[in-house]
mmCIF file of C-alpha atoms in Angstrom:
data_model
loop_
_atom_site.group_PDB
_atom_site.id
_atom_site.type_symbol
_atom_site.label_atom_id
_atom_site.label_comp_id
_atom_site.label_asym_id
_atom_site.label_seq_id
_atom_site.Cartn_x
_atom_site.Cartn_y
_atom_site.Cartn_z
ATOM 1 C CA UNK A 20 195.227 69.986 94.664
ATOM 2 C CA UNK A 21 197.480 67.387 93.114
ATOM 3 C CA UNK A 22 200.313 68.456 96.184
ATOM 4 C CA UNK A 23 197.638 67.808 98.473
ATOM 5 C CA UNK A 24 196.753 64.913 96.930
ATOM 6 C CA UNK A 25 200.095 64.005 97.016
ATOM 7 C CA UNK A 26 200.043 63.952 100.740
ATOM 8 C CA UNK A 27 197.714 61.384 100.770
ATOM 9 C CA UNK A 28 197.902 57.565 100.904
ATOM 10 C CA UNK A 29 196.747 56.447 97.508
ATOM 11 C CA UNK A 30 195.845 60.300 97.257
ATOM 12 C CA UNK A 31 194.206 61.305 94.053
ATOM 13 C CA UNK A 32 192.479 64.495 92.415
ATOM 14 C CA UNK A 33 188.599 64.246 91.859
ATOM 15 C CA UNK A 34 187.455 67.195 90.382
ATOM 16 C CA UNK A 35 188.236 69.952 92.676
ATOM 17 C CA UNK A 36 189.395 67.568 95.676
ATOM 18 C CA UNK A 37 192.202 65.932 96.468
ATOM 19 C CA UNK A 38 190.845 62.346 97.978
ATOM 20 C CA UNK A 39 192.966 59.563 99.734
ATOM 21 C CA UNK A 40 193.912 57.958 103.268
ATOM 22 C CA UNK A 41 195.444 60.008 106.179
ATOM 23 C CA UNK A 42 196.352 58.022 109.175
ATOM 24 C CA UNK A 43 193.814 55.113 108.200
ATOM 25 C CA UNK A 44 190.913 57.424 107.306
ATOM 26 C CA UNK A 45 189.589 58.066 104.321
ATOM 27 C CA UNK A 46 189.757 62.335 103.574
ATOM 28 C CA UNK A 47 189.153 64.816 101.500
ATOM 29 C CA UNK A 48 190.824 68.326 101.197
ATOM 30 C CA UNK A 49 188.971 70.930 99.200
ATOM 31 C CA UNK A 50 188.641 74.745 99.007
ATOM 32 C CA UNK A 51 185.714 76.861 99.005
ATOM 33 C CA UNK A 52 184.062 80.519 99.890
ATOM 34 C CA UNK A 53 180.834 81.321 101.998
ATOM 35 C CA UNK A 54 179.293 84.316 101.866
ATOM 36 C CA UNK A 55 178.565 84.628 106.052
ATOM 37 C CA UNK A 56 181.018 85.486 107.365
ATOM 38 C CA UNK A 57 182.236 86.455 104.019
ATOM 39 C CA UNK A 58 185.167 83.983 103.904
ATOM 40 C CA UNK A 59 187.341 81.798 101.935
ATOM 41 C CA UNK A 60 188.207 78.153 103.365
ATOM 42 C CA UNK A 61 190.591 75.327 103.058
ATOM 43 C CA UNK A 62 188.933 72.038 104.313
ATOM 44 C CA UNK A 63 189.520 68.700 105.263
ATOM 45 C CA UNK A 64 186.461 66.244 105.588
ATOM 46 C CA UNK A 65 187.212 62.965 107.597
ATOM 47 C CA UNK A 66 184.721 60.145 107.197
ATOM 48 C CA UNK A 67 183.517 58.877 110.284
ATOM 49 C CA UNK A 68 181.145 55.889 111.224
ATOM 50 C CA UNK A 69 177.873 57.576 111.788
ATOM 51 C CA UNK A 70 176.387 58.119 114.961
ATOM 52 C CA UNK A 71 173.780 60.540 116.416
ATOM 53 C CA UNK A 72 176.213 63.360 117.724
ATOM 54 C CA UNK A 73 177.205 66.776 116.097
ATOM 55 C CA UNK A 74 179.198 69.880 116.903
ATOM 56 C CA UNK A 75 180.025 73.011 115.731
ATOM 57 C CA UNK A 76 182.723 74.843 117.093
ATOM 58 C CA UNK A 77 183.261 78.328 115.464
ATOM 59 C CA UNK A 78 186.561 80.195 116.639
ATOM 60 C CA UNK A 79 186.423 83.628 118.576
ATOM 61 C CA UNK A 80 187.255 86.692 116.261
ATOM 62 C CA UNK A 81 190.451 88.658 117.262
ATOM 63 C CA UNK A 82 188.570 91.464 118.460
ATOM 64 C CA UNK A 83 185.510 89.244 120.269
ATOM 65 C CA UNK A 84 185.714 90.005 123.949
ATOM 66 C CA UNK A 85 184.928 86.558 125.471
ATOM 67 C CA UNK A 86 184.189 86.943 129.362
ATOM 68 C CA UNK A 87 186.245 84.501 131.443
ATOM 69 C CA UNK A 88 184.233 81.567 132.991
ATOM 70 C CA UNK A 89 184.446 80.557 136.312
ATOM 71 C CA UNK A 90 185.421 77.130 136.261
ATOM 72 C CA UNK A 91 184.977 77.030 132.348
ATOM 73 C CA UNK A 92 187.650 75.620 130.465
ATOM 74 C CA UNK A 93 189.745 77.280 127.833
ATOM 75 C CA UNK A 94 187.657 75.540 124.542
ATOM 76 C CA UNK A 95 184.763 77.383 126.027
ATOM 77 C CA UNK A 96 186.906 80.441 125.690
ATOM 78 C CA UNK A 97 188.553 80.097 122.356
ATOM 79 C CA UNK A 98 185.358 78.668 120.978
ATOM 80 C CA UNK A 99 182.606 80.837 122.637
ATOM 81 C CA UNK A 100 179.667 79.600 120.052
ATOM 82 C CA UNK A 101 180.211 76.082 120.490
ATOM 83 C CA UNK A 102 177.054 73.852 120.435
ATOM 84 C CA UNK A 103 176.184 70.075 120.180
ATOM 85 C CA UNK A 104 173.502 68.043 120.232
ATOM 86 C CA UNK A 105 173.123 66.071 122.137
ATOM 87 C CA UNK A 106 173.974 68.864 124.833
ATOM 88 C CA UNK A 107 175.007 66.051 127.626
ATOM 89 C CA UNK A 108 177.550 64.500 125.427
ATOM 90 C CA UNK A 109 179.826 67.296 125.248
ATOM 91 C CA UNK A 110 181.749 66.337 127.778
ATOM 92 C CA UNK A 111 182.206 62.562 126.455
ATOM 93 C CA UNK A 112 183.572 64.135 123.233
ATOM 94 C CA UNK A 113 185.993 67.329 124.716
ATOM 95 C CA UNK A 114 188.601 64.654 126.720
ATOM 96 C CA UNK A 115 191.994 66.544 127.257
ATOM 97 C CA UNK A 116 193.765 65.217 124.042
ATOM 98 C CA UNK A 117 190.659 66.986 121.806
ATOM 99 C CA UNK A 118 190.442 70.459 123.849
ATOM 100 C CA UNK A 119 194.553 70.515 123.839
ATOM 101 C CA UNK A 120 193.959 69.443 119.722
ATOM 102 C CA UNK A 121 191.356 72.090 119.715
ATOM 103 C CA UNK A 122 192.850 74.819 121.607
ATOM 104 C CA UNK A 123 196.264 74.097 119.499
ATOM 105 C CA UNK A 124 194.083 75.413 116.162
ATOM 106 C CA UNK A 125 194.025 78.603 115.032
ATOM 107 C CA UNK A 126 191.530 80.431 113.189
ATOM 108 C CA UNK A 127 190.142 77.267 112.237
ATOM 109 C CA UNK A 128 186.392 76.529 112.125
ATOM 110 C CA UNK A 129 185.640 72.354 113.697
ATOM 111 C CA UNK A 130 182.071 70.272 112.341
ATOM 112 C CA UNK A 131 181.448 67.357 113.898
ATOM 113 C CA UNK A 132 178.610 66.038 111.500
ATOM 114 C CA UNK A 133 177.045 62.679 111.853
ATOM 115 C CA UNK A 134 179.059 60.743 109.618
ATOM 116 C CA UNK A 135 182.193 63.303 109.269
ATOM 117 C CA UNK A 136 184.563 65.888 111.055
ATOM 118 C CA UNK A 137 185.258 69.180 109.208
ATOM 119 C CA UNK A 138 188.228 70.553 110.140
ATOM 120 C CA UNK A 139 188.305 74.177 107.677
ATOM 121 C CA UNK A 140 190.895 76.626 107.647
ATOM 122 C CA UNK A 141 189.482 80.174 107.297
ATOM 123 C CA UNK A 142 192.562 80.991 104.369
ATOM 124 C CA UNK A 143 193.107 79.420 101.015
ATOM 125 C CA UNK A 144 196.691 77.410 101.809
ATOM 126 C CA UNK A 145 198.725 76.696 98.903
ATOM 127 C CA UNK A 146 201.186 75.064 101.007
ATOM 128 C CA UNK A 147 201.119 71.443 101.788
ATOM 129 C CA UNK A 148 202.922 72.002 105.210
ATOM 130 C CA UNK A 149 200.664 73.982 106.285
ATOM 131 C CA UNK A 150 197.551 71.781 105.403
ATOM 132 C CA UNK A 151 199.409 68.919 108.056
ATOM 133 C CA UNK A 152 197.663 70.290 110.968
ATOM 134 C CA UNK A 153 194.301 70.112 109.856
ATOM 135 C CA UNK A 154 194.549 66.388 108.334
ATOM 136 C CA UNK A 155 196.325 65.399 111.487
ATOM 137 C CA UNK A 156 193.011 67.171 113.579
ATOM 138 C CA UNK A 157 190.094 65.836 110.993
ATOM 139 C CA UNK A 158 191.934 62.369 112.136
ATOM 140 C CA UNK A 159 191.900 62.190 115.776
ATOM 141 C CA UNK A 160 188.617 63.833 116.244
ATOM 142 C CA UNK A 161 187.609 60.893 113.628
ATOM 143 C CA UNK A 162 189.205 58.538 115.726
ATOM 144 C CA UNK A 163 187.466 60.396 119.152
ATOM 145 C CA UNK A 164 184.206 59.564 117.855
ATOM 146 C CA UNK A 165 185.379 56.163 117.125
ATOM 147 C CA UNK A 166 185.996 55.630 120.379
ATOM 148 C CA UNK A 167 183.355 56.530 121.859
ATOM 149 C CA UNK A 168 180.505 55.490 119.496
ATOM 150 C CA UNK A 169 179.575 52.968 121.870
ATOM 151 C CA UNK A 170 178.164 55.832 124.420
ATOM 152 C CA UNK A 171 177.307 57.820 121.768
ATOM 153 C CA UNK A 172 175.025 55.546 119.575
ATOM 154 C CA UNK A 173 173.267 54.750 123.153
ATOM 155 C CA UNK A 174 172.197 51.676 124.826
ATOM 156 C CA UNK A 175 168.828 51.253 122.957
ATOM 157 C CA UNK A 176 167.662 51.570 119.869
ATOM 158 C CA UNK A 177 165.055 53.820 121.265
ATOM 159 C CA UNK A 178 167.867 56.146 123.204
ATOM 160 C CA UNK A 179 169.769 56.346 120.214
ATOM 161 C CA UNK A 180 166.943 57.527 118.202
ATOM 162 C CA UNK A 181 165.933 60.515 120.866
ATOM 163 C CA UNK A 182 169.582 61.314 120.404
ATOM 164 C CA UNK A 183 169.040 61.134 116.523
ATOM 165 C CA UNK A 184 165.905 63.529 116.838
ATOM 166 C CA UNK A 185 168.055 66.024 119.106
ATOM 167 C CA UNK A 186 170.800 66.374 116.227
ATOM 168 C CA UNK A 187 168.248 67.143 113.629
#
């Protein structure tokens, strides 16, 4: 962690994380194992100002057969269990610098949460060049969401808390 850390703008090690600034937002890289899909991880968490919108894009597995869509595009096909909520924003979120981000990732599981971005690595990486990609993803979808809180957070307080009650 403390080469990680050492990435990072004013990067430190708290406990088993290495904290700091990437590209003006504030990140965390950490490891960690799940036990479905048996798995272990390397993630980096990006904060992000909170808004009612999550994803979760899960990658296809090398021997998933994933039917071609007609007029679907290729994030549908590398990440076949996709989901959001709310369902009519995915297209606000997936512009063509996030699928071309997306579609660039490999093996790689994406959370948008509503107040993060998880960007994990299904592999334990011990090397720091390696870990670039994923702070350099956690950071633009971060910044996506930025820019388009606005439409996300809703016009009302009342639409934005219908979209609140879809992401729970």
């Amino acid at each position: 962690m403390h080469d990680f850390a050492a990435m990072l703008e004013g990067g430190t090690v708290v406990g088993a994380n290495a904290v700091g600034r990437w590209k003006g937002n504030a990140v965390s890289v950490s490891f960690f194992g799940r036990l479905d899909p048996p798995v272990f991880l390397t993630g980096v968490t990006a904060a992000r100002r909170a808004s009612p919108f999550v994803a979760v894009l899960l990658p296809r597995e090398a021997d998933q057969r994933v039917p071609a869509i007609d007029g679907g595009s290729e994030l549908q096909r590398q990440f076949p269990l996709a989901g959001c909520a709310p369902r009519d924003l995915f297209g606000l979120f997936a512009n063509a610098p996030t699928v071309a981000l997306l579609d660039s990732l490999t093996d790689t599981e994406v959370e948008v949460l509503t107040d993060c971005v998880n960007v994990q690595r299904r592999e334990i990486l011990d090397d720091v060049t390696q870990l670039r990609p994923l702070l350099d993803a956690a950071a633009q979808l971060a910044g996506r969401m930025e820019e388009i809180h606005a439409e996300v957070a809703g016009q009302t307080t009342e639409e934005g808390e219908r979209r609140m009650t879809e992401v729970r």
